[in-house]
Short mmCIF file of N, CA, C and O in Angstrom, two decimals:
data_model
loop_
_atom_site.label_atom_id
_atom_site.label_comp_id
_atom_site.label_asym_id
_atom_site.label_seq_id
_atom_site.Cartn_x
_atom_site.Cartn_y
_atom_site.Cartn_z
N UNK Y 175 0.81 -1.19 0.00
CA UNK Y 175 0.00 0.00 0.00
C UNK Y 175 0.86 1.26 0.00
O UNK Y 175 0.57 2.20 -0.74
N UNK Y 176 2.03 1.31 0.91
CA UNK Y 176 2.75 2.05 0.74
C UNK Y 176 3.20 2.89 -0.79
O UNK Y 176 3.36 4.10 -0.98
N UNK Y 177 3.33 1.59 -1.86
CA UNK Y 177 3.74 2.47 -2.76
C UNK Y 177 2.65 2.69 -3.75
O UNK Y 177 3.05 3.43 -4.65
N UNK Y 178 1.57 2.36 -3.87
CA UNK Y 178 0.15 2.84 -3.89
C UNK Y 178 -0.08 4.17 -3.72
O UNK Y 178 -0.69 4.84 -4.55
N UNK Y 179 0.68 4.90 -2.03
CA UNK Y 179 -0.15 6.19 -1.54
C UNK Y 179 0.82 6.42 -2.19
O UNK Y 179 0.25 6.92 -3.16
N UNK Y 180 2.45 6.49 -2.57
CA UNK Y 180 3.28 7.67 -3.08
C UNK Y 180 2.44 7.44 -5.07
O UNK Y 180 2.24 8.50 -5.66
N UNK Y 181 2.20 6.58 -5.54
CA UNK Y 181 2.07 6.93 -6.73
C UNK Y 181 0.34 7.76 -6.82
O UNK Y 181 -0.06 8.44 -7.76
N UNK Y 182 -0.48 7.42 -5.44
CA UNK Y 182 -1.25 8.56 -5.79
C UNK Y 182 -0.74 9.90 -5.45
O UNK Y 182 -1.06 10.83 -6.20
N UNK Y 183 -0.14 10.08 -4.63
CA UNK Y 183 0.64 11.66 -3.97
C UNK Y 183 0.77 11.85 -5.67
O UNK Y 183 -0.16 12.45 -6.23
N UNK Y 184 1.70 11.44 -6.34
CA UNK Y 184 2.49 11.77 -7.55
C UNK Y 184 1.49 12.04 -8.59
O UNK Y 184 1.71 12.86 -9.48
N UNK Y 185 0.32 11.33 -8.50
CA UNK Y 185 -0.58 11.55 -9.62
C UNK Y 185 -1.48 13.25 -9.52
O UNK Y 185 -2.00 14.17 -10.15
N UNK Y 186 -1.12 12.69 -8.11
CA UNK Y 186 -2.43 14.06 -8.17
C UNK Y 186 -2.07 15.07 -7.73
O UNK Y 186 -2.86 15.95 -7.40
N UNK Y 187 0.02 15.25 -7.55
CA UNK Y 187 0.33 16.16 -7.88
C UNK Y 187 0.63 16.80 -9.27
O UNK Y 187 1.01 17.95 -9.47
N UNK Y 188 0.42 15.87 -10.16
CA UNK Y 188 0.42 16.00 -11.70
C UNK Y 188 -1.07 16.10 -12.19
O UNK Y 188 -1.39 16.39 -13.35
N UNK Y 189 -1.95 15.82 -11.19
CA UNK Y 189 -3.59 16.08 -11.63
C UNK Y 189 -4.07 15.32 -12.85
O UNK Y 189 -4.92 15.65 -13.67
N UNK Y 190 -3.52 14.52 -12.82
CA UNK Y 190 -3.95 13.00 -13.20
C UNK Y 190 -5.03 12.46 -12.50
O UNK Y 190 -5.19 12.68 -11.30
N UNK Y 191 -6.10 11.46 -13.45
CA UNK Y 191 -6.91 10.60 -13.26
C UNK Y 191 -6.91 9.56 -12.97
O UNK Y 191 -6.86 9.10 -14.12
N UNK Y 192 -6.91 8.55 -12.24
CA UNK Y 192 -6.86 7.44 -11.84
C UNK Y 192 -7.40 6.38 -12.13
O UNK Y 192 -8.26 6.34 -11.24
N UNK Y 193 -7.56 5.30 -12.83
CA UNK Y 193 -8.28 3.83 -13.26
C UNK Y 193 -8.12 2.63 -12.13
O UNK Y 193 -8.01 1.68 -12.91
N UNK Y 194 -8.06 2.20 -11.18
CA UNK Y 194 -7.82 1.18 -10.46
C UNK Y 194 -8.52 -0.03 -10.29
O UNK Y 194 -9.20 -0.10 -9.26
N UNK Y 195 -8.51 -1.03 -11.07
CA UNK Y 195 -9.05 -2.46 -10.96
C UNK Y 195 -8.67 -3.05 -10.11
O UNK Y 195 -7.71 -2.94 -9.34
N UNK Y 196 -9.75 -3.97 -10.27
CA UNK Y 196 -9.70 -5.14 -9.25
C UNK Y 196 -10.10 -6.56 -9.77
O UNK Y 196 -10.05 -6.61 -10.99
N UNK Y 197 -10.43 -7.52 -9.28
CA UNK Y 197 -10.69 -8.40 -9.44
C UNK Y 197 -11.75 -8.84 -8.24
O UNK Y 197 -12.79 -9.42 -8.53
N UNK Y 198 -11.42 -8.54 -6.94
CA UNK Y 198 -11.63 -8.63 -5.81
C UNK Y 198 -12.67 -7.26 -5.38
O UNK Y 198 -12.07 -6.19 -5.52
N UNK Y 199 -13.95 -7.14 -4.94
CA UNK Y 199 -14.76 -6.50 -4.51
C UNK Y 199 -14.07 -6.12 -2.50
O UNK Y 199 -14.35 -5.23 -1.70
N UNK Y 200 -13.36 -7.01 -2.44
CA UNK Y 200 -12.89 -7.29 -1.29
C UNK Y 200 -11.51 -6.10 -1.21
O UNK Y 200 -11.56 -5.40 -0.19
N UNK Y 201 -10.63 -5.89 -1.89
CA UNK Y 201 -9.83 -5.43 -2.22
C UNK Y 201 -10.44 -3.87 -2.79
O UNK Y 201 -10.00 -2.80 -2.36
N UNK Y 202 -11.42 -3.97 -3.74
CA UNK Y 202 -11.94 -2.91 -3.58
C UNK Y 202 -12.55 -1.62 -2.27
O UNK Y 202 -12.71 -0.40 -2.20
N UNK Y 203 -12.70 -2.78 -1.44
CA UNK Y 203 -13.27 -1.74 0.11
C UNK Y 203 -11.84 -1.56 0.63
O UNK Y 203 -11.72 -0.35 0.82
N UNK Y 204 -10.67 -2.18 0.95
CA UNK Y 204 -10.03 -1.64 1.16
C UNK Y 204 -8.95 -0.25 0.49
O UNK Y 204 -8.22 0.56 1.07
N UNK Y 205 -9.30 -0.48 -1.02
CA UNK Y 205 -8.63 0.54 -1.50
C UNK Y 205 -9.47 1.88 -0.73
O UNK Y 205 -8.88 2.70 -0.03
N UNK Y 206 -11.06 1.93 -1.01
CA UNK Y 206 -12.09 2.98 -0.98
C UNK Y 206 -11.68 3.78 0.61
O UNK Y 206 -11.58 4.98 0.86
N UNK Y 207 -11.47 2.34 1.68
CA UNK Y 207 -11.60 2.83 3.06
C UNK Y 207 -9.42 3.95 2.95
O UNK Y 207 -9.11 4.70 3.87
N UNK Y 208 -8.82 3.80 2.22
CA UNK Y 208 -8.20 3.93 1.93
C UNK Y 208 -7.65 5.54 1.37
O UNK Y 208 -6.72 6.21 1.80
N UNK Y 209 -8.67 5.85 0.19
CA UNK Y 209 -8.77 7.13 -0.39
C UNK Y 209 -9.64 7.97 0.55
O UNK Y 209 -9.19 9.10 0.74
N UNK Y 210 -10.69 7.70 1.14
CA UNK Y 210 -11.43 8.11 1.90
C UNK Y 210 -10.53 8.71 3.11
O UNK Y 210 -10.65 9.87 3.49
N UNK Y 211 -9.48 7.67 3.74
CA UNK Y 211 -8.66 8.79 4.51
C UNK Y 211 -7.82 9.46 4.10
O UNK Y 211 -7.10 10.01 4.93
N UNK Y 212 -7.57 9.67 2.70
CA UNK Y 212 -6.42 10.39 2.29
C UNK Y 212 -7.25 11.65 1.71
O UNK Y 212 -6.80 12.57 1.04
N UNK Y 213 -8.46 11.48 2.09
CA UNK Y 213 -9.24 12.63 1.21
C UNK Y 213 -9.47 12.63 -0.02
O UNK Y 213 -9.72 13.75 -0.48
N UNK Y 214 -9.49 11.79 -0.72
CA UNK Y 214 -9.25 11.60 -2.58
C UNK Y 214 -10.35 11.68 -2.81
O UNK Y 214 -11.01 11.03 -2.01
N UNK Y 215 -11.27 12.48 -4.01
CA UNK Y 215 -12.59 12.05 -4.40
C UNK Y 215 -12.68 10.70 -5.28
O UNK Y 215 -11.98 10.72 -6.29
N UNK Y 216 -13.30 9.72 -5.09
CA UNK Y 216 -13.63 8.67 -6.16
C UNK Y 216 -14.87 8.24 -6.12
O UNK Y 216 -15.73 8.56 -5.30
N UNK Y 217 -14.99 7.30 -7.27
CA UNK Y 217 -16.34 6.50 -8.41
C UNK Y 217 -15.41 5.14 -7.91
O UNK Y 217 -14.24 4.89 -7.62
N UNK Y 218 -17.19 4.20 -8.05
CA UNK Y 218 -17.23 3.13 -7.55
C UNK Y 218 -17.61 2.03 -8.54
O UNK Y 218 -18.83 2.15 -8.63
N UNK Y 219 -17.32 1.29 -9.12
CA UNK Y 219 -18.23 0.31 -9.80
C UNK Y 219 -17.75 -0.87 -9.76
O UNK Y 219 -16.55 -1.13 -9.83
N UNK Y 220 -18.85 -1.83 -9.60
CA UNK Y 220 -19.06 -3.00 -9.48
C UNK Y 220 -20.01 -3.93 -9.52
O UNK Y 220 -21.01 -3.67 -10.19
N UNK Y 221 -19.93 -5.04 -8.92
CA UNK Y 221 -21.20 -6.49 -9.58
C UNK Y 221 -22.77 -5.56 -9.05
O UNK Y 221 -23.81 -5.61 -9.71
N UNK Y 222 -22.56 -4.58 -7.47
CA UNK Y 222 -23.60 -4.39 -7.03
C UNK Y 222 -23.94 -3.07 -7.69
O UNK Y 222 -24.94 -2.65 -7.10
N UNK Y 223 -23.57 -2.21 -8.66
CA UNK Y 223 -23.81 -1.07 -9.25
C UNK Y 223 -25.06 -1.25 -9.94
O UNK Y 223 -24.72 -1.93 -10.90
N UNK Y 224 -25.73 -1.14 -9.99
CA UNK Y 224 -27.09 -0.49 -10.89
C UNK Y 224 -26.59 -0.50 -12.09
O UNK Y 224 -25.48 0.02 -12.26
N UNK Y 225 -27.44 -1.21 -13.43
CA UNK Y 225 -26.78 -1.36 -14.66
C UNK Y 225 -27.22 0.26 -15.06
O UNK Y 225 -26.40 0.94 -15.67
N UNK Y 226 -28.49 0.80 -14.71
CA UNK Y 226 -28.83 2.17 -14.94
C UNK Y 226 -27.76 2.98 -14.53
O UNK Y 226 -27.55 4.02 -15.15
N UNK Y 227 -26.92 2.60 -13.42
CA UNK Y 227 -26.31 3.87 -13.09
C UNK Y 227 -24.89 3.74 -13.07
O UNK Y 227 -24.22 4.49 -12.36
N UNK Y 228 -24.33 2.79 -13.86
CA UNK Y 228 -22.96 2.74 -14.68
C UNK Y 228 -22.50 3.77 -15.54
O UNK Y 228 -21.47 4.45 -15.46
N UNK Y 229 -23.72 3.79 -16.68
CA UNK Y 229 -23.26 4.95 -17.58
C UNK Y 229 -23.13 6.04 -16.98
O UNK Y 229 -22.17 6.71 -17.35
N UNK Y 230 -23.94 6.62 -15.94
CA UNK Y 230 -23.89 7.94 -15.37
C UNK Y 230 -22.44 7.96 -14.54
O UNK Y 230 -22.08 9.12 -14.32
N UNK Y 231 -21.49 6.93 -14.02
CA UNK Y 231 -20.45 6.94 -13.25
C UNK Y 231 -19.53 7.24 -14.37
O UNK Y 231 -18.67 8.10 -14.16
N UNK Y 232 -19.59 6.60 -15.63
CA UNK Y 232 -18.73 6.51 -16.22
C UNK Y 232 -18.36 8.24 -16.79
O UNK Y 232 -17.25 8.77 -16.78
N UNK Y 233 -19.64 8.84 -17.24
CA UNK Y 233 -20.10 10.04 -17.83
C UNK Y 233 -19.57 10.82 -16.69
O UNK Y 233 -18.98 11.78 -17.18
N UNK Y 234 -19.47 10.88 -15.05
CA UNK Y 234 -18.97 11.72 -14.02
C UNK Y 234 -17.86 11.74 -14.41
O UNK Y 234 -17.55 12.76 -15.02
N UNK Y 235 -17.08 10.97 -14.30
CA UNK Y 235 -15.38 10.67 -14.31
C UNK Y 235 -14.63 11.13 -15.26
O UNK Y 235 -13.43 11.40 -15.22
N UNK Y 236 -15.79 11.29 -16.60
CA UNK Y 236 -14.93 11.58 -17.93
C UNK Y 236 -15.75 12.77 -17.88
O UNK Y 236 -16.13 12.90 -19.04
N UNK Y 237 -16.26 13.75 -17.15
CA UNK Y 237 -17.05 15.12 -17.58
C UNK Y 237 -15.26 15.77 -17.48
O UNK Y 237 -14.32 15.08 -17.09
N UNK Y 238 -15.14 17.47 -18.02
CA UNK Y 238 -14.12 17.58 -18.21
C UNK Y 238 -14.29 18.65 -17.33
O UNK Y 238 -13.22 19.26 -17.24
N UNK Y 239 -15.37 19.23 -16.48
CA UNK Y 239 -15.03 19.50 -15.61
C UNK Y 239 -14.85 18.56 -13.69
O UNK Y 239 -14.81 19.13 -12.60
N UNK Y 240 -14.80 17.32 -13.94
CA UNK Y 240 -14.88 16.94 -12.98
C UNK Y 240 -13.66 16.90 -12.10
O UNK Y 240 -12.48 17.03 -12.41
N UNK Y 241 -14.38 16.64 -10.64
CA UNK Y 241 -12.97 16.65 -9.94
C UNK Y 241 -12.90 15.18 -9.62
O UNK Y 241 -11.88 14.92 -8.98
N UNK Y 242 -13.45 14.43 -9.79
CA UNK Y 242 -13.15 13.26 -9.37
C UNK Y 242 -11.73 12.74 -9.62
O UNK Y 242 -11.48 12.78 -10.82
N UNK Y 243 -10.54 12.18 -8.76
CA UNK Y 243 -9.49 11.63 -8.88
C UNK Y 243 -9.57 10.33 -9.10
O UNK Y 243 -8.71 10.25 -9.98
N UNK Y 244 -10.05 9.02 -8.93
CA UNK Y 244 -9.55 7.93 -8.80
C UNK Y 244 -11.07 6.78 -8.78
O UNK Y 244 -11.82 6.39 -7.88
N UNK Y 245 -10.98 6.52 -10.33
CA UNK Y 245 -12.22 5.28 -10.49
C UNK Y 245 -12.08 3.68 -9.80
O UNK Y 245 -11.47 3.05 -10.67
N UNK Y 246 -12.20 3.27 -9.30
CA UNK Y 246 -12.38 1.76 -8.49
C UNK Y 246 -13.29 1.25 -9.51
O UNK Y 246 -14.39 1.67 -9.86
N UNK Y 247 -12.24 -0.21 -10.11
CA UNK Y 247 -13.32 -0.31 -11.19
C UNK Y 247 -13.44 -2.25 -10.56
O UNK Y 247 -12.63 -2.68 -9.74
N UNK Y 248 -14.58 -3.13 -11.14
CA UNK Y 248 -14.36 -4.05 -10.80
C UNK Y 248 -14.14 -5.03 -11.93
O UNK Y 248 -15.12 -5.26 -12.63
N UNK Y 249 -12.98 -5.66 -12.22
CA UNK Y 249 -13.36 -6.79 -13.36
C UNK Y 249 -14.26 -7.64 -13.15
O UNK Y 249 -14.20 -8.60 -13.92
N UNK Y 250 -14.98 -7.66 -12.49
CA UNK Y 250 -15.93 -8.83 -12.62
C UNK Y 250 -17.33 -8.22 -12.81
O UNK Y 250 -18.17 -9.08 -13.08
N UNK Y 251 -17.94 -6.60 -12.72
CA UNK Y 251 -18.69 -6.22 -13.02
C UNK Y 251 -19.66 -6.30 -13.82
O UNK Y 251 -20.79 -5.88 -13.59
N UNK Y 252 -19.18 -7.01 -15.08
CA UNK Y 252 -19.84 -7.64 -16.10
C UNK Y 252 -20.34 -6.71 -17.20
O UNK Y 252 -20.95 -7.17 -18.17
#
């Protein structure tokens, strides 16, 4: 995890966007409980996402004014 928080420090001192998969929904809560204390804004998706409300996460993340930093994505989402 350690080098996780320096390559987000680095990203988002370059104000870069973030993609982060998983495989693991499990792994996913720990990244989230994760950004959440570092203050990071992020998008969530996964098996339990609303198929309605995928496109709208996806459409947040890529608006060009958004601030969102860092998508949690799930490979198994389907």
């Amino acid at each position: 995890m350690a080098a996780l928080s320096a390559l987000l420090r680095a990203w988002k001192r370059a104000r870069a966007k973030v993609l982060l998969f998983s495989h693991s929904t499990q792994m996913l809560d720990i990244l989230e409980d994760g950004l959440a204390r570092e203050s990071y804004s992020f998008l969530r998706l996964d098996g339990a996402t609303p198929a309605a409300q995928r496109t709208r996460l996806v459409d947040q993340f890529n608006a060009p004014d958004s601030t969102v930093f860092v998508f949690l994505l799930s490979t198994r989402a389907g």
